[in-house]
Amino acid sequence: MDERLAELRRRLGEVSDLRSALSLLDWDQMVMMPPAGAAVRAHRVATLERVSHERFVDPRIGELLDELRDLEGSLPYDSDDACLIRVTSRDWEKASRVPADLAAEQARAASEGMEAWVVARETNDYAAFRPWLDRHLDLKRQYIACFDAVNDPYDVLLDDYEPGMKTSEVEAVFDRLREELVPLIRETGGAIADSLGKGPFSEDAQEALGVTVMTAFGYDPASFRLDSTVHPFCSSFGTSDIRVTTRYRDDDLESLFSCMHEIGHGLYERGVSPALERTPLASGCSSALHESQSRLWENVVGRSLPFCRWLHPYLVAAFPNTLGNLTLERLHRAINKVEPSYIRVDADEVTYGMHIILRFELERELIAGTLSTADLPEAWNARFEEYLGIPVPDDRRGVLQDVHWSGGSFGYFPTYQLGNVMSVQIWEAARASLPDIEDRFEEGDFSELGDWLRENLYALGRKYTPRETLERVAGAPLDPEPYLRYLREKYATPVGA
Ligand code: ZN
């Protein structure tokens, strides 16, 4: 191997080790740490953050990347080494533009802002949270100023989650969705009243069922772990060490859907080619592509009729007292109920998109300075009612509901809905090459789909840009039409009718 390439790989391997240790600390904080550990933990995290950032933006890495540009040109475009040099150059260039002081200030504002938000949400006190929002917006403008935003300052923020994506592209997709979703919500909302009842559903039975379903999707105790947390999430500390979490409530079965969602993220990380381990390429490609996989397993597969046919006997056996009389039809209708509601994370497939479009519009206006944080709740409430047809009762169930803005994450929200759009594009591509794939679902066999996704998407990791990756796996650029067709086919005639 070229000596400079070997040195680059060695240095990037160390950065990868440090970052992985950092995410292990985060996982531990949310899953295992006793509460009194928080104060000293903040120091451990800050030190590791600083050291891993310094190691990565080290000028020597920049020199090596410069020197290796010729080698990259002589290698096949698809080779792991060429991709490593290409992608790392882009990451390095971006990271080097941000002064360490600004990065540290943003990290501090994020942790303090989150603490303030927890209290503000609990007490429904937007005024108390507003100064933090102003501080984040000020820091975001400083951050944007580090880059040359040619068309739209929001492009800089979006690029952190969806490299290469432009605000104008998101806007075009969302305009098209809005046009179709608003009338579809009016048509279908509340039309299906079935539910799975209020339980009680024992935690043990929920966990066993979650593991049964995840195992059918590809969960394996040798490489995965399941725990319970306040907010479900997935982390990866290597392609063979994946942690998923869920949460249990005894009056509903949301734990099952959060298991299917998080294992979708987990399967993506698990499927990354082991040859990319300990490099910046060893993870899912972008936030939207990642979300496309959680949504594909949770919604496209997990709320389909063939899946329900397989799940139904397991569900009845798990909860004989509460679901003993549940019919297959009622199960399928209940898990596909469409009903406008305030909380994004509880939203169904039809209404979810409008929650995101609302946030995207408001974020752009806040960043552009055309909306002030003083007017934000009013703007939120007016637009929410226009899009979803119900008035917002209070800020807790309105503008204060999500954690993202409290940590300064602007530009993240749109990737959730882009993930939904991509999930159907990718699903259609899989089904085109495996025509009888859904028949297998009825037998509890999801391996054909899992293998196809691993080969065509997961294994690629971050080798290509999100745009290139989507075109490789779906055979087409970002397109909202398959997703809209899917929603219309599924919901324009009531499910199960
Ligand atoms: Zn997700």
Coordinates of C-alpha atoms and ligand atoms in Angstrom, one line a residue:
M1 CA 0.0 0.0 0.0
D2 CA 1.1 3.6 -0.7
E3 CA 2.9 4.8 2.4
R4 CA 0.9 8.1 2.6
L5 CA -2.3 6.1 2.2
A6 CA -1.2 3.8 5.1
E7 CA -0.5 6.9 7.3
L8 CA -3.9 8.4 6.4
R9 CA -5.7 5.2 7.3
R10 CA -3.8 4.9 10.6
R11 CA -4.7 8.5 11.6
L12 CA -8.4 8.1 10.5
G13 CA -8.5 4.8 12.4
E14 CA -7.6 6.6 15.6
V15 CA -10.2 9.3 15.0
S16 CA -12.8 6.6 14.4
D17 CA -11.8 4.9 17.7
L18 CA -12.1 8.2 19.6
R19 CA -15.5 9.0 18.0
S20 CA -16.8 5.5 18.7
A21 CA -15.7 5.8 22.4
L22 CA -17.6 9.1 22.5
S23 CA -20.8 7.6 21.2
L24 CA -20.4 4.7 23.6
L25 CA -20.3 7.4 26.4
D26 CA -23.5 8.9 25.0
W27 CA -25.2 5.5 24.8
D28 CA -24.1 4.7 28.4
Q29 CA -25.5 8.1 29.6
M30 CA -28.9 7.3 28.1
V31 CA -29.1 3.6 29.0
M32 CA -27.0 2.8 32.1
M33 CA -25.5 5.8 33.9
P34 CA -26.8 6.6 37.3
P35 CA -28.1 10.3 37.4
A36 CA -25.3 11.6 39.6
G37 CA -22.7 10.6 37.0
A38 CA -23.8 13.5 34.7
A39 CA -21.5 16.2 36.0
V40 CA -18.2 14.3 35.6
R41 CA -19.4 12.7 32.4
A42 CA -19.8 16.2 30.8
H43 CA -16.0 16.6 31.2
R44 CA -15.2 13.1 29.7
V45 CA -17.4 13.9 26.7
A46 CA -16.0 17.4 26.2
T47 CA -12.4 16.1 26.3
L48 CA -13.0 13.3 23.8
E49 CA -14.9 15.7 21.5
R50 CA -12.0 18.2 21.5
V51 CA -9.3 15.5 21.1
S52 CA -11.1 13.7 18.2
H53 CA -11.9 17.0 16.5
E54 CA -8.2 18.2 16.8
R55 CA -6.9 14.8 15.5
F56 CA -9.2 15.0 12.5
V57 CA -8.5 18.6 11.5
D58 CA -4.8 18.1 12.0
P59 CA -3.0 19.8 9.1
R60 CA -1.0 16.6 8.4
I61 CA -4.3 14.9 7.4
G62 CA -4.9 17.8 5.0
E63 CA -1.4 17.4 3.5
L64 CA -1.8 13.7 3.1
L65 CA -5.2 14.2 1.3
D66 CA -3.6 16.8 -1.0
E67 CA -0.7 14.5 -1.8
L68 CA -3.1 11.6 -2.4
R69 CA -5.2 13.4 -5.0
D70 CA -3.1 12.0 -7.9
L71 CA -3.4 8.5 -6.5
E72 CA -7.2 8.9 -6.2
G73 CA -7.3 9.9 -9.9
S74 CA -5.4 6.8 -10.9
L75 CA -7.7 4.4 -9.0
P76 CA -11.2 3.2 -10.2
Y77 CA -13.9 5.6 -9.0
D78 CA -15.6 2.8 -7.0
S79 CA -12.5 1.5 -5.2
D80 CA -12.6 1.8 -1.4
D81 CA -9.3 3.8 -1.4
A82 CA -10.5 6.4 -4.0
C83 CA -13.8 6.8 -2.1
L84 CA -11.9 7.2 1.2
I85 CA -9.7 10.0 -0.2
R86 CA -12.7 11.7 -1.9
V87 CA -15.1 11.6 1.0
T88 CA -12.5 12.4 3.7
S89 CA -11.3 15.4 1.7
R90 CA -14.8 16.8 1.7
D91 CA -15.3 16.1 5.5
W92 CA -11.9 17.5 6.3
E93 CA -12.4 20.7 4.3
K94 CA -15.8 21.3 6.0
A95 CA -14.5 20.6 9.5
S96 CA -11.4 22.8 9.1
R97 CA -13.5 25.8 8.2
V98 CA -15.2 26.0 11.6
P99 CA -13.0 27.6 14.3
A100 CA -12.6 25.4 17.4
D101 CA -14.0 28.2 19.6
L102 CA -17.3 28.3 17.6
A103 CA -17.5 24.5 17.7
A104 CA -17.0 24.5 21.4
E105 CA -19.6 27.3 21.9
Q106 CA -22.1 25.4 19.9
A107 CA -21.6 22.2 21.9
R108 CA -22.0 24.2 25.1
A109 CA -25.1 25.9 23.9
A110 CA -26.5 22.6 22.8
S111 CA -26.2 20.9 26.2
E112 CA -27.4 24.0 28.1
G113 CA -30.2 24.6 25.7
M114 CA -31.4 21.0 26.1
E115 CA -31.5 21.4 29.8
A116 CA -33.5 24.6 29.5
W117 CA -35.9 23.0 27.0
V118 CA -36.7 20.0 29.3
V119 CA -37.9 22.5 32.0
A120 CA -39.7 24.8 29.5
R121 CA -41.6 21.9 27.9
E122 CA -42.6 20.6 31.3
T123 CA -43.9 23.9 32.4
N124 CA -45.3 25.0 29.0
D125 CA -43.1 28.1 29.2
Y126 CA -42.0 29.2 25.7
A127 CA -40.8 32.6 27.0
A128 CA -38.2 30.8 29.2
F129 CA -36.9 28.9 26.2
R130 CA -36.8 31.8 23.7
P131 CA -33.4 33.2 24.7
W132 CA -31.8 29.8 24.0
L133 CA -33.4 29.7 20.6
D134 CA -32.1 33.2 19.9
R135 CA -28.6 32.1 21.0
H136 CA -28.7 29.1 18.7
L137 CA -29.9 31.2 15.8
D138 CA -27.0 33.6 16.4
L139 CA -24.5 30.8 16.5
K140 CA -26.0 29.2 13.4
R141 CA -25.5 32.5 11.5
Q142 CA -21.9 32.5 12.6
Y143 CA -21.6 28.9 11.5
I144 CA -23.1 29.7 8.1
A145 CA -20.7 32.6 7.7
C146 CA -17.8 30.0 7.7
F147 CA -19.0 28.7 4.4
D148 CA -19.7 30.2 1.0
A149 CA -23.5 29.8 0.8
V150 CA -24.1 30.7 -2.8
N151 CA -27.9 30.6 -3.1
D152 CA -29.5 30.0 0.3
P153 CA -27.9 30.1 3.8
Y154 CA -30.1 27.1 4.8
D155 CA -28.1 25.0 2.3
V156 CA -25.2 25.1 4.8
L157 CA -27.3 23.6 7.6
L158 CA -29.0 21.0 5.4
D159 CA -25.6 19.9 4.1
D160 CA -24.6 18.7 7.6
Y161 CA -27.2 16.0 7.5
E162 CA -27.7 15.5 3.8
P163 CA -24.4 16.3 2.0
G164 CA -24.9 17.9 -1.4
M165 CA -28.7 18.4 -1.0
K166 CA -29.9 21.9 -1.8
T167 CA -32.8 23.7 -0.1
S168 CA -34.4 24.4 -3.5
E169 CA -34.6 20.6 -4.1
V170 CA -36.3 20.0 -0.7
E171 CA -38.7 22.9 -1.4
A172 CA -39.7 21.4 -4.8
V173 CA -40.4 18.0 -3.2
F174 CA -42.3 19.5 -0.2
D175 CA -44.4 21.8 -2.5
R176 CA -45.5 18.7 -4.4
L177 CA -46.2 16.8 -1.1
R178 CA -48.2 19.6 0.4
E179 CA -50.4 19.9 -2.7
E180 CA -51.4 16.2 -2.3
L181 CA -51.2 15.6 1.4
V182 CA -53.5 18.4 2.7
P183 CA -56.5 17.2 0.7
L184 CA -55.7 13.5 1.5
I185 CA -55.7 14.3 5.2
R186 CA -59.1 15.9 4.9
E187 CA -60.4 12.9 3.0
T188 CA -59.1 10.1 5.2
G189 CA -58.5 11.7 8.6
G190 CA -60.4 10.0 11.4
A191 CA -62.2 7.7 8.9
I192 CA -60.8 4.6 10.5
A193 CA -61.6 4.2 14.1
D194 CA -60.2 0.8 15.0
S195 CA -57.5 0.6 17.7
L196 CA -55.8 -2.2 19.6
G197 CA -57.4 -1.0 22.8
K198 CA -55.7 0.2 26.0
G199 CA -54.1 -3.0 27.2
P200 CA -52.7 -3.6 29.7
F201 CA -49.8 -5.0 27.7
S202 CA -47.1 -6.5 29.9
E203 CA -43.6 -5.3 29.4
D204 CA -42.2 -8.8 29.3
A205 CA -44.5 -9.8 26.5
Q206 CA -43.9 -6.6 24.6
E207 CA -40.1 -7.2 24.8
A208 CA -40.4 -10.8 23.7
L209 CA -42.6 -9.8 20.7
G210 CA -40.2 -7.0 19.8
V211 CA -37.3 -9.5 19.8
T212 CA -39.3 -12.0 17.7
V213 CA -40.0 -9.4 15.0
M214 CA -36.5 -7.9 15.0
T215 CA -35.0 -11.4 14.8
A216 CA -37.1 -12.0 11.7
F217 CA -35.8 -8.8 10.2
G218 CA -32.1 -9.7 10.9
Y219 CA -31.4 -8.9 14.6
D220 CA -28.9 -11.3 16.1
P221 CA -27.8 -11.3 19.8
A222 CA -24.1 -11.8 18.7
S223 CA -24.0 -8.3 17.2
F224 CA -27.0 -6.4 18.6
R225 CA -28.4 -5.4 22.0
L226 CA -31.9 -4.1 23.0
D227 CA -32.5 -1.8 26.0
S228 CA -35.2 0.5 27.1
T229 CA -34.9 4.3 27.2
V230 CA -37.1 7.4 27.5
H231 CA -36.6 8.1 23.8
P232 CA -35.8 5.2 21.5
F233 CA -32.7 5.4 19.4
C234 CA -30.0 3.3 17.7
S235 CA -26.2 3.6 18.0
S236 CA -23.4 1.7 16.4
F237 CA -19.8 1.2 17.7
G238 CA -18.7 -0.9 14.8
T239 CA -20.4 -2.9 12.1
S240 CA -20.7 -5.8 14.5
D241 CA -21.8 -3.9 17.6
I242 CA -25.2 -2.3 17.3
R243 CA -27.4 -1.0 20.1
V244 CA -31.1 -0.4 19.7
T245 CA -33.5 0.9 22.3
T246 CA -37.3 1.1 22.7
R247 CA -39.7 2.2 25.3
Y248 CA -42.6 0.4 26.9
R249 CA -46.0 1.8 27.9
D250 CA -48.5 -0.6 29.3
D251 CA -51.5 1.0 27.4
D252 CA -50.3 0.7 23.8
L253 CA -47.9 -1.3 21.6
E254 CA -45.8 1.5 20.3
S255 CA -42.7 -0.4 21.5
L256 CA -43.2 -2.8 18.7
F257 CA -43.1 -0.1 16.1
S258 CA -40.1 1.7 17.7
C259 CA -38.3 -1.7 17.6
M260 CA -39.0 -2.1 13.9
H261 CA -37.9 1.5 13.3
E262 CA -34.7 1.3 15.3
I263 CA -33.8 -2.1 13.9
G264 CA -34.1 -0.6 10.4
H265 CA -31.4 1.9 11.4
G266 CA -29.4 -0.9 13.0
L267 CA -29.6 -3.2 10.0
Y268 CA -28.1 -0.4 7.9
E269 CA -25.1 0.0 10.2
R270 CA -24.7 -3.8 10.5
G271 CA -24.7 -4.2 6.7
V272 CA -21.9 -1.7 6.1
S273 CA -19.0 -3.5 4.4
P274 CA -16.5 -4.7 7.1
A275 CA -13.7 -3.5 4.7
L276 CA -14.7 0.1 5.6
E277 CA -14.4 -0.4 9.4
R278 CA -12.5 2.3 11.3
T279 CA -12.7 4.8 8.4
P280 CA -15.1 7.7 8.0
L281 CA -16.9 5.6 5.4
A282 CA -18.1 3.0 8.0
S283 CA -21.7 4.3 8.6
G284 CA -25.0 5.0 6.8
C285 CA -24.7 7.5 4.0
S286 CA -26.9 10.4 5.3
S287 CA -29.7 11.2 7.7
A288 CA -32.4 10.8 5.0
L289 CA -31.0 7.5 3.7
H290 CA -30.8 6.3 7.2
E291 CA -34.4 7.2 7.9
S292 CA -35.5 5.6 4.6
Q293 CA -34.4 2.3 6.2
S294 CA -36.1 2.8 9.6
R295 CA -39.3 3.8 7.7
L296 CA -39.0 0.9 5.2
W297 CA -39.0 -1.7 7.9
E298 CA -41.4 0.1 10.3
N299 CA -44.0 1.3 7.8
V300 CA -43.7 -0.2 4.3
V301 CA -43.1 -3.7 5.7
G302 CA -44.4 -3.4 9.3
R303 CA -47.8 -1.9 8.5
S304 CA -48.4 -4.1 5.4
L305 CA -51.1 -6.7 5.1
P306 CA -48.7 -9.6 4.4
F307 CA -46.7 -8.7 7.5
C308 CA -49.9 -8.5 9.6
R309 CA -50.8 -12.1 8.4
W310 CA -47.5 -13.3 9.9
L311 CA -47.6 -11.2 13.0
H312 CA -51.3 -11.8 13.9
P313 CA -51.0 -15.2 15.6
Y314 CA -47.9 -14.1 17.6
L315 CA -49.7 -11.0 18.8
V316 CA -52.8 -12.9 19.9
A317 CA -50.6 -15.5 21.7
A318 CA -48.6 -12.7 23.5
F319 CA -51.7 -10.9 24.8
P320 CA -54.5 -13.5 25.1
N321 CA -56.5 -11.5 27.7
T322 CA -56.5 -8.2 25.8
L323 CA -56.2 -9.3 22.1
G324 CA -57.6 -12.8 22.2
N325 CA -60.4 -11.8 19.9
L326 CA -58.4 -9.5 17.6
T327 CA -59.1 -10.3 13.9
L328 CA -56.5 -9.8 11.2
E329 CA -58.6 -7.1 9.5
R330 CA -58.9 -5.1 12.7
L331 CA -55.2 -5.4 13.4
H332 CA -54.4 -4.1 9.9
R333 CA -56.9 -1.2 10.2
A334 CA -55.8 -0.3 13.8
I335 CA -52.1 0.1 12.9
N336 CA -52.9 2.1 9.8
K337 CA -55.3 4.6 11.5
V338 CA -55.1 8.1 10.0
E339 CA -55.9 10.9 12.5
P340 CA -54.4 14.4 12.7
S341 CA -52.6 14.8 16.1
Y342 CA -50.3 17.3 17.6
I343 CA -47.3 15.3 18.3
R344 CA -45.0 14.5 15.4
V345 CA -43.5 11.3 16.7
D346 CA -47.0 9.8 17.1
A347 CA -48.2 10.8 13.7
D348 CA -49.4 8.3 11.1
E349 CA -48.0 7.9 7.6
V350 CA -50.4 10.3 6.0
T351 CA -50.2 13.2 8.4
Y352 CA -46.5 12.9 9.3
G353 CA -45.2 14.8 6.2
M354 CA -47.1 18.0 7.1
H355 CA -45.5 18.0 10.6
I356 CA -42.1 18.2 8.8
I357 CA -43.1 20.6 6.1
L358 CA -44.3 23.0 8.8
R359 CA -40.9 22.8 10.6
F360 CA -38.9 23.2 7.4
E361 CA -40.8 26.4 6.5
L362 CA -40.4 27.9 10.0
E363 CA -36.7 27.0 10.2
R364 CA -36.0 28.7 6.8
E365 CA -37.9 31.9 7.9
L366 CA -36.0 31.9 11.3
I367 CA -32.6 31.6 9.6
A368 CA -33.5 34.1 6.9
G369 CA -34.6 36.5 9.7
T370 CA -38.1 37.0 8.2
L371 CA -39.7 35.4 11.3
S372 CA -38.7 36.4 14.8
T373 CA -38.7 34.0 17.7
A374 CA -41.2 36.3 19.4
D375 CA -43.7 35.5 16.7
L376 CA -42.8 31.8 16.3
P377 CA -45.5 30.1 18.5
E378 CA -48.2 32.1 16.7
A379 CA -46.8 31.2 13.3
W380 CA -46.6 27.6 14.3
N381 CA -50.2 27.4 15.6
A382 CA -51.7 29.2 12.5
R383 CA -49.9 27.0 10.0
F384 CA -50.5 23.8 12.0
E385 CA -54.3 24.4 11.9
E386 CA -54.1 25.2 8.2
Y387 CA -52.3 22.0 7.4
L388 CA -53.7 19.5 9.9
G389 CA -57.1 21.0 10.6
I390 CA -56.9 21.0 14.4
P391 CA -56.0 23.9 16.7
V392 CA -52.9 23.6 18.9
P393 CA -53.9 23.5 22.6
D394 CA -50.6 24.7 24.1
D395 CA -46.9 25.2 23.3
R396 CA -46.0 21.9 24.9
R397 CA -48.0 20.2 22.2
G398 CA -46.8 22.8 19.7
V399 CA -43.6 24.6 19.2
L400 CA -41.9 23.1 22.4
Q401 CA -42.5 19.4 21.5
D402 CA -39.2 18.4 19.8
V403 CA -35.7 18.3 21.2
H404 CA -34.0 19.3 18.0
W405 CA -34.0 23.1 18.2
S406 CA -33.0 23.0 21.8
G407 CA -29.7 21.4 20.7
G408 CA -29.2 23.7 17.8
S409 CA -30.1 21.1 15.2
F410 CA -31.5 23.2 12.3
G411 CA -31.6 21.5 8.9
Y412 CA -32.3 18.0 10.4
F413 CA -36.1 17.9 10.2
P414 CA -36.5 17.8 6.4
T415 CA -34.4 14.6 6.3
Y416 CA -37.2 12.7 8.2
Q417 CA -39.6 13.3 5.4
L418 CA -37.1 12.9 2.6
G419 CA -36.4 9.5 4.3
N420 CA -40.1 8.6 3.9
V421 CA -40.0 9.6 0.2
M422 CA -36.8 7.5 -0.4
S423 CA -38.2 4.5 1.5
V424 CA -40.8 4.0 -1.1
Q425 CA -38.4 4.6 -4.1
I426 CA -36.1 1.9 -2.6
W427 CA -38.9 -0.4 -1.8
E428 CA -40.2 -0.2 -5.4
A429 CA -36.7 -1.0 -6.7
A430 CA -36.4 -4.0 -4.4
R431 CA -39.8 -5.3 -5.4
A432 CA -39.0 -4.9 -9.1
S433 CA -36.1 -7.3 -8.7
L434 CA -37.8 -9.6 -6.3
P435 CA -41.4 -9.8 -7.5
D436 CA -42.8 -12.3 -5.0
I437 CA -41.1 -10.8 -2.0
E438 CA -44.3 -10.0 -0.1
D439 CA -45.4 -13.7 -0.3
R440 CA -42.4 -14.5 1.8
F441 CA -43.4 -11.9 4.4
E442 CA -46.5 -13.9 5.2
E443 CA -44.2 -16.8 6.2
G444 CA -42.1 -14.6 8.3
D445 CA -39.2 -14.7 5.8
F446 CA -37.7 -11.2 5.3
S447 CA -34.2 -12.4 4.3
E448 CA -34.6 -11.7 0.6
L449 CA -35.4 -8.1 1.3
G450 CA -32.6 -7.8 3.9
D451 CA -30.1 -9.4 1.6
W452 CA -31.1 -7.1 -1.3
L453 CA -30.8 -4.0 0.8
R454 CA -27.4 -5.1 2.2
E455 CA -26.0 -5.7 -1.2
N456 CA -27.4 -2.6 -2.9
L457 CA -27.4 -0.1 -0.1
Y458 CA -26.0 -1.0 3.3
A459 CA -22.6 -2.4 2.1
L460 CA -21.8 1.0 0.4
G461 CA -21.6 2.9 3.7
R462 CA -20.5 6.4 3.0
K463 CA -18.5 5.6 -0.2
Y464 CA -20.7 7.7 -2.4
T465 CA -22.6 11.0 -2.0
P466 CA -26.3 10.6 -0.9
R467 CA -27.4 11.5 -4.4
E468 CA -25.1 8.8 -6.0
T469 CA -26.2 6.3 -3.4
L470 CA -29.9 6.9 -4.0
E471 CA -29.4 6.6 -7.7
R472 CA -27.5 3.3 -7.3
V473 CA -30.1 1.7 -5.1
A474 CA -33.3 3.1 -6.5
G475 CA -32.2 3.7 -10.0
A476 CA -33.5 7.2 -10.0
P477 CA -33.0 10.6 -8.4
L478 CA -35.1 11.9 -5.5
D479 CA -38.8 11.7 -6.6
P480 CA -41.9 12.2 -4.5
E481 CA -44.3 10.5 -6.9
P482 CA -43.7 6.8 -5.8
Y483 CA -44.4 7.9 -2.2
L484 CA -47.5 9.8 -3.1
R485 CA -48.8 6.8 -5.2
Y486 CA -48.1 4.5 -2.3
L487 CA -50.1 6.7 0.1
R488 CA -53.0 7.1 -2.3
E489 CA -53.2 3.4 -3.0
K490 CA -53.0 2.5 0.6
Y491 CA -55.2 5.2 2.1
A492 CA -57.5 6.8 -0.5
T493 CA -59.6 3.6 -0.1
P494 CA -59.7 2.9 3.6
V495 CA -57.3 0.2 4.7
G496 CA -59.0 -3.2 5.0
A497 CA -62.2 -2.1 3.2
Ligands
ZN1 ZN -35.2 7.2 12.8

